[in-house]
CSV table of C-alpha atoms in Angstrom, one decimal:
chain,number,residue,atom,x,y,z
A,1,MET,CA,15.8,-0.6,24.2
A,2,ALA,CA,19.8,-0.6,24.2
A,3,ARG,CA,19.2,-4.6,24.9
A,4,TYR,CA,17.0,-5.2,21.7
A,5,ASP,CA,19.4,-3.1,19.0
A,6,ARG,CA,22.4,-5.7,19.2
A,7,ALA,CA,21.4,-8.5,17.0
A,8,ILE,CA,19.4,-8.5,13.9
A,9,THR,CA,17.0,-11.1,15.0
A,10,VAL,CA,15.8,-10.0,18.0
A,11,PHE,CA,12.6,-7.9,18.2
A,12,SER,CA,12.3,-5.3,20.6
A,13,PRO,CA,9.0,-5.2,22.7
A,14,ASP,CA,7.2,-2.5,20.8
A,15,GLY,CA,7.8,-4.3,17.5
A,16,HIS,CA,11.0,-2.7,16.4
A,17,LEU,CA,13.7,-4.3,14.4
A,18,PHE,CA,16.3,-1.9,15.4
A,19,GLN,CA,19.2,-2.9,12.9
A,20,VAL,CA,17.0,-2.4,10.3
A,21,GLU,CA,16.0,1.0,11.3
A,22,TYR,CA,19.6,2.0,11.9
A,23,ALA,CA,20.4,0.8,8.3
A,24,LEU,CA,17.6,3.1,7.2
A,25,GLU,CA,19.6,5.9,9.1
A,26,ALA,CA,22.6,5.1,7.0
A,27,VAL,CA,20.4,5.4,3.8
A,28,ARG,CA,19.4,8.7,5.2
A,29,LYS,CA,22.9,9.8,5.4
A,30,GLY,CA,23.8,8.7,1.9
A,31,ASN,CA,23.9,10.9,-1.3
A,32,ALA,CA,20.2,12.2,-2.7
A,33,ALA,CA,19.3,9.9,-5.6
A,34,VAL,CA,16.0,10.7,-7.6
A,35,GLY,CA,14.1,8.6,-10.3
A,36,VAL,CA,11.2,9.7,-12.5
A,37,ARG,CA,9.3,7.6,-14.8
A,38,GLY,CA,7.9,9.2,-18.0
A,39,THR,CA,5.7,7.6,-20.9
A,40,ASP,CA,8.7,6.4,-22.8
A,41,ILE,CA,11.6,7.0,-20.9
A,42,VAL,CA,13.0,6.6,-17.1
A,43,VAL,CA,15.4,9.2,-15.8
A,44,LEU,CA,17.8,8.6,-12.9
A,45,GLY,CA,19.5,11.2,-11.0
A,46,VAL,CA,22.2,11.1,-8.1
A,47,GLU,CA,23.9,13.8,-6.2
A,48,LYS,CA,27.6,13.9,-6.8
A,49,LYS,CA,29.8,15.1,-3.6
A,50,SER,CA,32.5,16.9,-5.0
A,51,ALA,CA,35.5,14.7,-5.8
A,52,ALA,CA,38.8,14.9,-4.2
A,53,LYS,CA,41.2,16.8,-6.7
A,54,LEU,CA,43.4,13.8,-7.2
A,55,GLN,CA,40.6,11.5,-7.4
A,56,ASP,CA,39.6,10.0,-11.0
A,57,THR,CA,36.0,10.7,-11.3
A,58,ARG,CA,35.5,8.2,-14.0
A,59,SER,CA,36.0,5.4,-11.8
A,60,VAL,CA,33.0,6.6,-9.4
A,61,ARG,CA,29.9,5.5,-11.3
A,62,LYS,CA,26.8,5.9,-9.2
A,63,ILE,CA,24.4,4.9,-11.6
A,64,VAL,CA,24.9,1.1,-12.9
A,65,SER,CA,23.5,-1.2,-15.6
A,66,LEU,CA,22.6,-4.5,-14.4
A,67,ASP,CA,21.1,-5.7,-18.1
A,68,ASP,CA,20.9,-4.1,-21.3
A,69,HIS,CA,17.4,-2.9,-20.2
A,70,ILE,CA,17.7,-2.2,-16.6
A,71,ALA,CA,19.4,0.4,-14.6
A,72,LEU,CA,19.9,0.6,-10.9
A,73,ALA,CA,21.2,3.9,-8.4
A,74,CYS,CA,21.2,3.8,-4.8
A,75,ALA,CA,21.7,5.8,-1.7
A,76,GLY,CA,23.7,4.4,1.3
A,77,LEU,CA,26.7,2.3,1.7
A,78,LYS,CA,28.4,2.0,-1.5
A,79,ALA,CA,30.5,-1.1,-0.6
A,80,ASP,CA,27.1,-3.1,0.1
A,81,ALA,CA,25.9,-1.5,-3.2
A,82,ARG,CA,28.8,-3.4,-5.1
A,83,VAL,CA,27.8,-6.8,-3.6
A,84,LEU,CA,24.0,-6.4,-4.4
A,85,VAL,CA,24.6,-5.2,-7.8
A,86,ASN,CA,27.2,-7.9,-8.4
A,87,ARG,CA,24.4,-10.6,-7.3
A,88,ALA,CA,21.9,-8.8,-9.7
A,89,ARG,CA,23.9,-8.8,-12.7
A,90,VAL,CA,24.6,-12.6,-12.2
A,91,GLU,CA,20.7,-13.1,-11.5
A,92,CYS,CA,20.0,-11.1,-14.6
A,93,GLN,CA,22.2,-13.6,-16.9
A,94,SER,CA,21.1,-16.8,-15.0
A,95,HIS,CA,17.4,-15.7,-16.0
A,96,ARG,CA,18.6,-15.3,-19.6
A,97,LEU,CA,20.3,-18.7,-19.4
A,98,THR,CA,17.7,-20.8,-17.8
A,99,ILE,CA,14.3,-19.0,-19.1
A,100,GLU,CA,15.7,-17.7,-22.3
A,101,ASP,CA,14.0,-14.4,-21.8
A,102,PRO,CA,15.4,-11.0,-20.0
A,103,VAL,CA,14.4,-10.4,-16.6
A,104,THR,CA,11.4,-8.1,-15.8
A,105,VAL,CA,11.9,-4.9,-13.7
A,106,GLU,CA,9.5,-6.6,-11.1
A,107,TYR,CA,11.5,-9.7,-11.1
A,108,ILE,CA,14.9,-8.2,-10.6
A,109,THR,CA,13.7,-5.9,-8.0
A,110,ARG,CA,11.9,-8.6,-6.2
A,111,PHE,CA,15.2,-10.7,-6.1
A,112,ILE,CA,17.3,-7.7,-4.7
A,113,ALA,CA,14.4,-6.9,-2.1
A,114,GLY,CA,14.4,-10.7,-1.2
A,115,LEU,CA,18.2,-10.4,-0.8
A,116,GLN,CA,17.8,-7.5,1.5
A,117,GLN,CA,15.1,-9.2,3.5
A,118,LYS,CA,17.2,-12.3,4.1
A,119,TYR,CA,20.0,-10.3,5.7
A,120,THR,CA,17.6,-9.0,8.4
A,121,GLN,CA,16.6,-12.6,9.5
A,122,SER,CA,20.0,-14.3,9.8
A,123,GLY,CA,22.2,-14.8,12.4
A,124,GLY,CA,25.8,-13.0,12.5
A,125,VAL,CA,24.9,-10.8,9.7
A,126,ARG,CA,24.1,-7.2,9.0
A,127,PRO,CA,21.5,-5.7,6.8
A,128,PHE,CA,22.6,-4.1,3.6
A,129,GLY,CA,22.6,-0.5,4.4
A,130,LEU,CA,21.3,1.0,0.8
A,131,SER,CA,18.0,1.7,-0.7
A,132,THR,CA,18.1,1.3,-4.6
A,133,LEU,CA,16.1,2.8,-7.3
A,134,ILE,CA,15.4,0.4,-10.0
A,135,VAL,CA,14.6,1.5,-13.7
A,136,GLY,CA,13.7,-0.2,-16.7
A,137,PHE,CA,11.8,-1.5,-19.7
A,138,ASP,CA,9.9,-4.7,-19.7
A,139,PRO,CA,11.2,-6.9,-22.4
A,140,TYR,CA,8.1,-7.7,-24.4
A,141,SER,CA,5.4,-5.3,-23.2
A,142,GLY,CA,8.0,-2.4,-23.1
A,143,THR,CA,6.5,-0.5,-20.3
A,144,PRO,CA,8.8,1.5,-18.4
A,145,SER,CA,9.2,0.9,-14.8
A,146,LEU,CA,10.5,2.6,-11.6
A,147,TYR,CA,10.6,0.7,-8.4
A,148,GLN,CA,12.4,1.1,-5.0
A,149,THR,CA,13.8,-1.5,-2.3
A,150,ASP,CA,14.9,-0.4,1.0
A,151,PRO,CA,17.2,-2.5,3.7
A,152,SER,CA,14.1,-4.2,5.4
A,153,GLY,CA,13.3,-5.8,2.1
A,154,THR,CA,10.2,-3.8,1.1
A,155,PHE,CA,9.5,-3.0,-2.5
A,156,SER,CA,7.4,-1.1,-4.5
A,157,ALA,CA,6.6,0.5,-7.8
A,158,TRP,CA,6.6,4.3,-8.1
A,159,LYS,CA,6.1,7.2,-10.8
A,160,ALA,CA,8.6,9.3,-9.2
A,161,ASN,CA,10.5,8.7,-5.9
A,162,ALA,CA,13.9,9.9,-4.1
A,163,THR,CA,15.9,8.4,-1.5
A,164,GLY,CA,19.2,9.5,0.4
A,165,ARG,CA,19.7,12.8,1.8
A,166,ASN,CA,16.7,15.0,2.0
A,167,SER,CA,14.6,12.5,0.3
A,168,ASN,CA,11.5,13.9,1.9
A,169,SER,CA,12.0,17.5,0.4
A,170,ILE,CA,12.5,16.1,-2.8
A,171,ARG,CA,9.5,13.8,-2.7
A,172,GLU,CA,7.2,16.8,-1.7
A,173,PHE,CA,8.8,18.5,-4.9
A,174,LEU,CA,7.7,15.5,-6.7
A,175,GLU,CA,4.3,15.4,-5.4
A,176,LYS,CA,3.6,19.0,-6.2
A,177,ASN,CA,5.0,18.8,-9.7
A,178,TYR,CA,4.6,15.3,-11.4
A,179,LYS,CA,2.8,14.9,-14.2
A,180,GLU,CA,2.7,12.6,-17.2
A,181,THR,CA,5.8,13.5,-19.3
A,182,SER,CA,8.0,12.0,-21.9
A,183,GLY,CA,11.4,12.4,-23.4
A,184,GLN,CA,13.3,15.8,-22.5
A,185,GLU,CA,10.4,16.9,-20.2
A,186,THR,CA,11.1,13.8,-18.0
A,187,VAL,CA,14.8,14.6,-17.7
A,188,LYS,CA,14.0,18.1,-16.8
A,189,LEU,CA,11.7,17.1,-14.0
A,190,ALA,CA,14.2,14.7,-12.6
A,191,ILE,CA,16.7,17.2,-12.5
A,192,ARG,CA,14.6,20.1,-11.2
A,193,ALA,CA,13.8,17.9,-8.3
A,194,LEU,CA,17.6,17.1,-7.5
A,195,LEU,CA,18.2,20.8,-7.6
A,196,GLU,CA,16.1,21.2,-4.7
A,197,VAL,CA,18.6,19.9,-2.6
A,198,VAL,CA,21.8,19.7,-4.3
A,199,GLU,CA,23.9,22.9,-5.3
A,200,SER,CA,23.4,23.5,-9.2
A,201,GLY,CA,25.6,22.7,-11.8
A,202,GLY,CA,26.5,19.6,-13.8
A,203,LYS,CA,29.7,19.2,-11.7
A,204,ASN,CA,27.3,18.1,-8.9
A,205,ILE,CA,24.7,15.6,-10.3
A,206,GLU,CA,25.2,12.7,-12.3
A,207,VAL,CA,22.2,11.8,-14.8
A,208,ALA,CA,21.2,8.8,-16.9
A,209,VAL,CA,18.2,8.3,-19.3
A,210,MET,CA,16.9,4.8,-20.4
A,211,THR,CA,14.9,4.4,-23.1
A,212,LYS,CA,13.8,1.3,-25.0
A,213,GLU,CA,15.6,1.9,-28.2
A,214,ARG,CA,19.1,3.0,-26.9
A,215,GLY,CA,19.3,1.2,-23.5
A,216,LEU,CA,21.1,3.3,-20.8
A,217,ARG,CA,22.8,6.5,-21.5
A,218,GLN,CA,25.0,8.7,-19.1
A,219,LEU,CA,24.3,12.2,-19.8
A,220,GLU,CA,27.7,14.3,-20.4
A,221,GLU,CA,28.3,17.4,-18.0
A,222,ALA,CA,28.1,19.6,-20.8
A,223,GLU,CA,24.5,18.5,-21.3
A,224,ILE,CA,23.5,18.6,-17.7
A,225,ASP,CA,24.8,22.0,-17.5
A,226,ALA,CA,22.7,23.0,-20.7
A,227,ILE,CA,19.6,21.5,-18.8
A,228,VAL,CA,20.2,23.2,-15.5
A,229,ALA,CA,20.8,26.6,-17.5
A,230,GLU,CA,17.4,25.9,-19.0
A,231,ILE,CA,15.7,25.3,-15.5
A,232,GLU,CA,17.4,28.3,-14.2
A,233,ALA,CA,16.1,30.6,-17.2
A,234,GLU,CA,12.7,29.2,-16.8
A,235,LYS,CA,12.8,29.8,-12.9
A,236,ALA,CA,13.9,33.2,-13.3
A,237,ALA,CA,11.3,34.1,-15.8
A,238,ALA,CA,8.4,32.7,-13.6
A,239,GLU,CA,10.0,35.0,-10.8
A,240,ALA,CA,10.0,37.8,-13.0
A,241,ALA,CA,6.5,37.3,-14.2
A,242,LYS,CA,5.4,37.2,-10.5
A,243,LYS,CA,7.0,40.0,-9.2
A,244,ALA,CA,6.3,42.7,-12.0
A,245,PRO,CA,2.7,43.6,-11.5
A,246,PRO,CA,0.8,43.1,-14.7
A,247,LYS,CA,0.7,46.1,-16.6
A,248,GLU,CA,-2.0,44.9,-18.9
A,249,THR,CA,-5.0,45.1,-16.2
B,1,MET,CA,28.7,-35.7,-40.1
B,2,GLU,CA,28.8,-32.1,-38.7
B,3,CYS,CA,31.1,-29.9,-40.8
B,4,VAL,CA,32.1,-26.5,-39.3
B,5,PHE,CA,35.2,-24.6,-40.8
B,6,GLY,CA,36.5,-21.1,-40.7
B,7,LEU,CA,39.5,-18.8,-42.0
B,8,VAL,CA,40.8,-15.1,-41.2
B,9,GLY,CA,40.9,-12.7,-44.2
B,10,ASN,CA,41.9,-9.0,-44.3
B,11,GLY,CA,40.1,-7.3,-41.3
B,12,PHE,CA,37.6,-10.2,-41.1
B,13,ALA,CA,37.2,-13.7,-40.1
B,14,VAL,CA,34.2,-16.0,-41.7
B,15,VAL,CA,33.1,-19.1,-40.2
B,16,VAL,CA,30.7,-21.7,-42.0
B,17,ALA,CA,28.6,-24.6,-40.5
B,18,ASP,CA,26.1,-27.1,-41.7
B,19,THR,CA,22.8,-26.8,-40.4
B,20,SER,CA,21.3,-30.3,-40.2
B,21,ALA,CA,20.3,-31.5,-36.9
B,22,VAL,CA,20.3,-34.9,-37.1
B,23,HIS,CA,19.4,-38.0,-34.7
B,24,SER,CA,20.9,-41.6,-35.7
B,25,ILE,CA,19.3,-41.8,-39.1
B,26,LEU,CA,17.0,-39.2,-39.0
B,27,VAL,CA,17.5,-35.6,-40.0
B,28,HIS,CA,15.2,-33.6,-37.6
B,29,LYS,CA,15.7,-30.2,-39.4
B,30,SER,CA,18.2,-28.7,-41.8
B,31,ASN,CA,18.1,-25.1,-40.8
B,32,GLU,CA,19.7,-25.4,-37.3
B,33,ASP,CA,21.9,-22.4,-36.5
B,34,LYS,CA,24.9,-23.4,-35.2
B,35,ILE,CA,27.0,-20.5,-35.0
B,36,MET,CA,26.0,-18.4,-32.0
B,37,VAL,CA,26.6,-14.7,-31.6
B,38,LEU,CA,28.6,-14.4,-28.6
B,39,ASP,CA,28.6,-10.8,-28.4
B,40,SER,CA,28.7,-7.9,-30.9
B,41,HIS,CA,32.2,-8.9,-32.3
B,42,LYS,CA,32.3,-12.5,-31.7
B,43,LEU,CA,31.1,-15.8,-33.3
B,44,ILE,CA,31.1,-19.2,-31.7
B,45,ALA,CA,30.5,-22.1,-34.6
B,46,ALA,CA,30.2,-25.2,-32.5
B,47,SER,CA,29.9,-29.0,-33.4
B,48,GLY,CA,29.3,-32.0,-31.5
B,49,GLU,CA,26.8,-33.5,-29.2
B,50,ALA,CA,23.3,-31.5,-29.6
B,51,GLY,CA,22.5,-31.0,-25.8
B,52,ASP,CA,26.2,-30.3,-25.0
B,53,ARG,CA,26.5,-27.7,-28.2
B,54,VAL,CA,23.6,-25.5,-26.9
B,55,GLN,CA,23.9,-25.8,-23.3
B,56,PHE,CA,27.6,-25.1,-23.4
B,57,THR,CA,27.9,-22.2,-26.0
B,58,GLU,CA,24.8,-20.5,-24.3
B,59,TYR,CA,26.6,-20.7,-20.7
B,60,ILE,CA,29.8,-19.2,-22.3
B,61,GLN,CA,27.6,-16.4,-23.6
B,62,LYS,CA,25.9,-15.4,-20.5
B,63,ASN,CA,29.0,-15.4,-18.6
B,64,VAL,CA,31.0,-13.1,-21.6
B,65,ALA,CA,27.7,-10.8,-21.1
B,66,LEU,CA,28.2,-10.9,-17.1
B,67,TYR,CA,31.9,-9.9,-17.5
B,68,GLN,CA,30.7,-6.9,-19.9
B,69,PHE,CA,28.7,-5.7,-16.9
B,70,ARG,CA,30.8,-6.1,-14.0
B,71,ASN,CA,33.8,-4.5,-16.0
B,72,GLY,CA,32.2,-1.8,-18.3
B,73,ILE,CA,34.3,-3.4,-21.2
B,74,PRO,CA,34.0,-6.6,-23.4
B,75,LEU,CA,36.5,-9.5,-23.5
B,76,THR,CA,38.7,-9.3,-26.0
B,77,THR,CA,38.7,-12.7,-28.4
B,78,ALA,CA,41.6,-14.2,-26.7
B,79,ALA,CA,40.2,-13.5,-23.4
B,80,ALA,CA,37.0,-15.4,-24.4
B,81,ALA,CA,38.8,-18.2,-26.0
B,82,ASN,CA,40.9,-18.8,-23.2
B,83,PHE,CA,38.0,-18.6,-20.7
B,84,THR,CA,35.8,-21.1,-23.0
B,85,ARG,CA,39.0,-23.5,-23.0
B,86,GLY,CA,39.2,-23.1,-19.2
B,87,GLU,CA,35.7,-24.1,-18.9
B,88,LEU,CA,36.1,-27.3,-21.0
B,89,ALA,CA,39.1,-28.3,-19.0
B,90,THR,CA,37.5,-27.8,-16.1
B,91,ALA,CA,34.6,-30.2,-17.0
B,92,LEU,CA,36.7,-32.5,-18.6
B,93,ARG,CA,37.8,-34.7,-15.7
B,94,LYS,CA,34.3,-34.9,-14.5
B,95,SER,CA,32.0,-35.3,-17.4
B,96,PRO,CA,33.2,-33.5,-20.7
B,97,TYR,CA,31.4,-31.4,-22.9
B,98,PHE,CA,31.4,-32.9,-26.2
B,99,VAL,CA,31.6,-29.7,-28.3
B,100,ASN,CA,34.1,-28.5,-30.9
B,101,ILE,CA,34.3,-24.8,-31.3
B,102,LEU,CA,35.5,-22.4,-34.0
B,103,LEU,CA,35.9,-19.0,-32.2
B,104,ALA,CA,36.2,-16.0,-34.4
B,105,GLY,CA,36.4,-12.4,-33.1
B,106,TYR,CA,37.5,-9.0,-34.2
B,107,ASP,CA,39.3,-6.8,-31.8
B,108,LYS,CA,39.7,-3.0,-32.4
B,109,GLU,CA,43.4,-3.3,-31.4
B,110,THR,CA,44.6,-6.5,-32.9
B,111,GLY,CA,42.1,-7.4,-35.6
B,112,PRO,CA,40.5,-10.4,-36.6
B,113,SER,CA,41.3,-13.9,-35.0
B,114,LEU,CA,40.4,-17.3,-35.1
B,115,TYR,CA,40.7,-20.1,-32.2
B,116,TYR,CA,40.5,-23.6,-32.5
B,117,ILE,CA,39.3,-25.3,-29.3
B,118,ASP,CA,38.4,-29.0,-29.3
B,119,TYR,CA,36.3,-31.3,-26.7
B,120,ILE,CA,39.3,-32.2,-24.8
B,121,ALA,CA,40.2,-28.4,-24.2
B,122,SER,CA,43.1,-27.7,-26.7
B,123,LEU,CA,43.8,-24.3,-27.7
B,124,HIS,CA,45.2,-23.0,-30.7
B,125,LYS,CA,44.9,-19.6,-32.5
B,126,VAL,CA,45.1,-20.5,-36.3
B,127,GLU,CA,44.3,-18.8,-39.6
B,128,LYS,CA,42.2,-21.3,-40.8
B,129,GLY,CA,40.7,-24.3,-39.0
B,130,ALA,CA,37.9,-27.3,-39.3
B,131,PHE,CA,36.2,-30.0,-37.8
B,132,GLY,CA,34.5,-33.3,-38.0
B,133,TYR,CA,34.4,-35.3,-41.3
B,134,GLY,CA,34.0,-32.4,-43.6
B,135,SER,CA,37.4,-31.1,-42.1
B,136,TYR,CA,39.0,-33.9,-44.5
B,137,PHE,CA,37.8,-31.8,-47.5
B,138,SER,CA,37.7,-28.3,-46.5
B,139,LEU,CA,41.3,-28.3,-44.8
B,140,SER,CA,42.8,-29.9,-48.0
B,141,MET,CA,41.0,-27.0,-50.1
B,142,MET,CA,42.3,-24.3,-47.6
B,143,ASP,CA,45.6,-25.7,-47.9
B,144,ARG,CA,45.4,-25.3,-51.7
B,145,TYR,CA,43.9,-21.9,-51.9
B,146,PHE,CA,44.3,-20.1,-48.7
B,147,HIS,CA,46.6,-17.0,-48.2
B,148,SER,CA,46.9,-14.6,-45.7
B,149,GLY,CA,44.8,-11.2,-46.1
B,150,MET,CA,42.1,-12.7,-48.6
B,151,SER,CA,39.4,-10.3,-49.4
B,152,VAL,CA,35.6,-11.1,-48.3
B,153,GLU,CA,35.0,-12.2,-52.0
B,154,GLU,CA,38.0,-14.4,-52.3
B,155,ALA,CA,37.5,-15.8,-48.8
B,156,ILE,CA,33.8,-16.8,-49.9
B,157,ASP,CA,34.8,-18.2,-53.0
B,158,LEU,CA,37.1,-20.4,-51.0
B,159,VAL,CA,34.2,-21.2,-48.5
B,160,ASP,CA,32.2,-22.3,-51.5
B,161,LYS,CA,34.9,-24.2,-52.9
B,162,CYS,CA,35.0,-26.2,-49.9
B,163,ILE,CA,31.3,-26.6,-49.8
B,164,LEU,CA,31.4,-28.1,-53.0
B,165,GLU,CA,33.9,-30.8,-52.1
B,166,ILE,CA,32.2,-31.8,-49.1
B,167,ARG,CA,28.8,-32.0,-51.0
B,168,SER,CA,30.3,-34.0,-54.0
B,169,ARG,CA,32.8,-36.2,-51.6
B,170,LEU,CA,31.4,-36.8,-48.3
B,171,VAL,CA,29.2,-39.8,-48.2
B,172,VAL,CA,26.6,-38.3,-45.9
B,173,ALA,CA,27.0,-34.9,-46.7
B,174,PRO,CA,24.7,-32.1,-44.9
B,175,PRO,CA,22.6,-30.4,-47.4
B,176,ASN,CA,22.7,-26.6,-46.1
B,177,PHE,CA,25.2,-24.3,-44.7
B,178,VAL,CA,25.1,-21.1,-42.9
B,179,ILE,CA,28.1,-18.6,-43.5
B,180,LYS,CA,28.7,-16.0,-40.7
B,181,ILE,CA,31.4,-13.2,-40.8
B,182,VAL,CA,32.7,-10.8,-38.3
B,183,ASP,CA,34.6,-7.6,-38.9
B,184,LYS,CA,34.8,-4.2,-37.6
B,185,ASP,CA,31.2,-3.3,-38.0
B,186,GLY,CA,30.4,-6.8,-35.9
B,187,ALA,CA,29.3,-10.1,-36.0
B,188,ARG,CA,26.6,-11.1,-38.5
B,189,GLU,CA,24.9,-13.5,-40.9
B,190,TYR,CA,26.5,-13.3,-44.3
B,191,ALA,CA,24.8,-16.1,-46.3
B,192,TRP,CA,23.1,-19.4,-46.3
B,193,ARG,CA,24.0,-22.2,-49.2
B,194,GLU,CA,20.7,-24.4,-49.2
B,195,SER,CA,20.6,-27.6,-51.6
B,196,VAL,CA,17.5,-28.7,-49.8
B,197,LYS,CA,14.8,-26.2,-48.6
B,198,ASP,CA,12.4,-27.0,-45.5
B,199,THR,CA,9.3,-26.8,-47.3
B,200,THR,CA,6.6,-24.7,-45.9
B,201,ASP,CA,4.1,-24.3,-48.8
B,202,ALA,CA,0.5,-26.0,-48.6
B,203,PRO,CA,0.3,-29.0,-50.3
B,204,ALA,CA,-1.4,-29.2,-53.6
B,205,PRO,CA,-5.1,-29.9,-53.5
B,206,ALA,CA,-6.1,-33.2,-54.6
B,207,PRO,CA,-7.4,-33.7,-58.0
B,208,ALA,CA,-11.0,-33.9,-58.5
B,209,PRO,CA,-12.5,-37.5,-58.5
B,210,PRO,CA,-13.6,-38.4,-61.9
B,211,ALA,CA,-17.2,-37.8,-62.4
C-alpha cells in the first residue's frame, strides 16, 4: 500500500486514492463544526479551542461570509480554508458581475467542491485538507440551504450536519433530535448538538445565524452563555423529572 | 451632451446627472440612471461611452464589494477613488475606458468628499466638479454661488440653478436629471427633475366613426 499513497494521481489496486483519504483524516482532526437548517434561519456553530492568553481572539474568525447571503464554516487546515474562501468570494462577485444576480447556495457549493476535486486530479498538488459547511438563502426563492463539501470534492445538501472532531457523535445526536424548527429553536438545537462534544460555555463555541432579512450575525459570547444556561436548565429539569418517581400515580 | 456635476456641503455630498441615453440623434430613453450606488456610503456618477460607463462602474462596484468581504471593513472614499483611477490608468495605454467619473462618499472619520476622475485617469479631490458640455454652465454657476459648508436646502437650490442654466443655454440640453445624495445615513436618491416624462399611459381610444 505504501507505494500507492505518494502521488495523488495514483489509484491503489483496491480503488483508493490515499492522499484524499489522508486529507479526510486531517479533517477529522480539525475542530468540530455543526450546521442546522431551520424553516427561516440557518445556524452555524464551531468549536473554539481555548485561545492563548496573548492572542487577539478577534482576529480568528472561524465562520466567514462569502457574500451578503452566504456563509461558510469549515473543519481542517485553516490555511487551506483561506485560499478556498478567497476564491469563493471572488467567484461570488464575478457571478454578480456577469450574470447580474447573486449566486445560489448550490452554485457556490458546486464551485468550491469543483475546486476541491480539481486538486485531487492534478500533478504536483495535494488536496485541500478541509470540509466545509456552507449555508445561505437563495436570492429569489428565499429558501434556506445547508450544504457540505469534503476534500474529495463531493457535495450534498443537508438538513443538519457536522464535520471535524467527533462529527459522528454530533451527527448521531442530530439524527435522534432533529425536527423542523425555526428561529431561536434552531439556534438551540445547533448549540445542543455542539455541546455534545465541546466543553460547555460561550468561550468555547462560536455561533453565527443567518436570516434572509438580516444576513449573517455572529452571536456575542453573552448571548451564547445565556442559551447554554437555558439548555442546561432544560437538561436538569428533564433529569429531575426522570429521577423523581411520579408521585401522582 | 451628457451633464454630470456635484458638490460637497455640510456633512453631505450631492451629485447630479442627466438621464438621457442617446445614440446619434435618437434618444433611447430619458430615465437612464447614471449614478451608481457603489456601496452603502458611496456614489459614482459616470458619463461617457455608454458601454464603457456601465461595464467599468459595475467592475469597480464588484471589486469594492470583494474588498469588503475579504477585509471585513469597507474601503474609504479616498481608497475607492484611487483604486478607480488605478484601473483607468492601467487600461489607458491599451484601450482606455471612455468614462468620466465623479465619486462622492461619506466616511465616518473624514466626512463627505468628492473626487473628480476623468477618462485619462486624472484624480483630483474637489469641493465642486462637473463633466460634459453642461460643465461650462454648471461650473460657472457653482463658482458664483458655492461656499463651503452649504446646507442641503442651499445645495439643492444651487443644483436647480445649474439645471436651469443647462436647460436654457445648452443647445441639445437633456430634459431630465437625477439628484443623489450621500451623508452619514448612507447613499440614496434625493429627487428627479423631469421636464419630459416617458409616457406609459394607454393611448386614448380612437373617436367613433361618423354614423
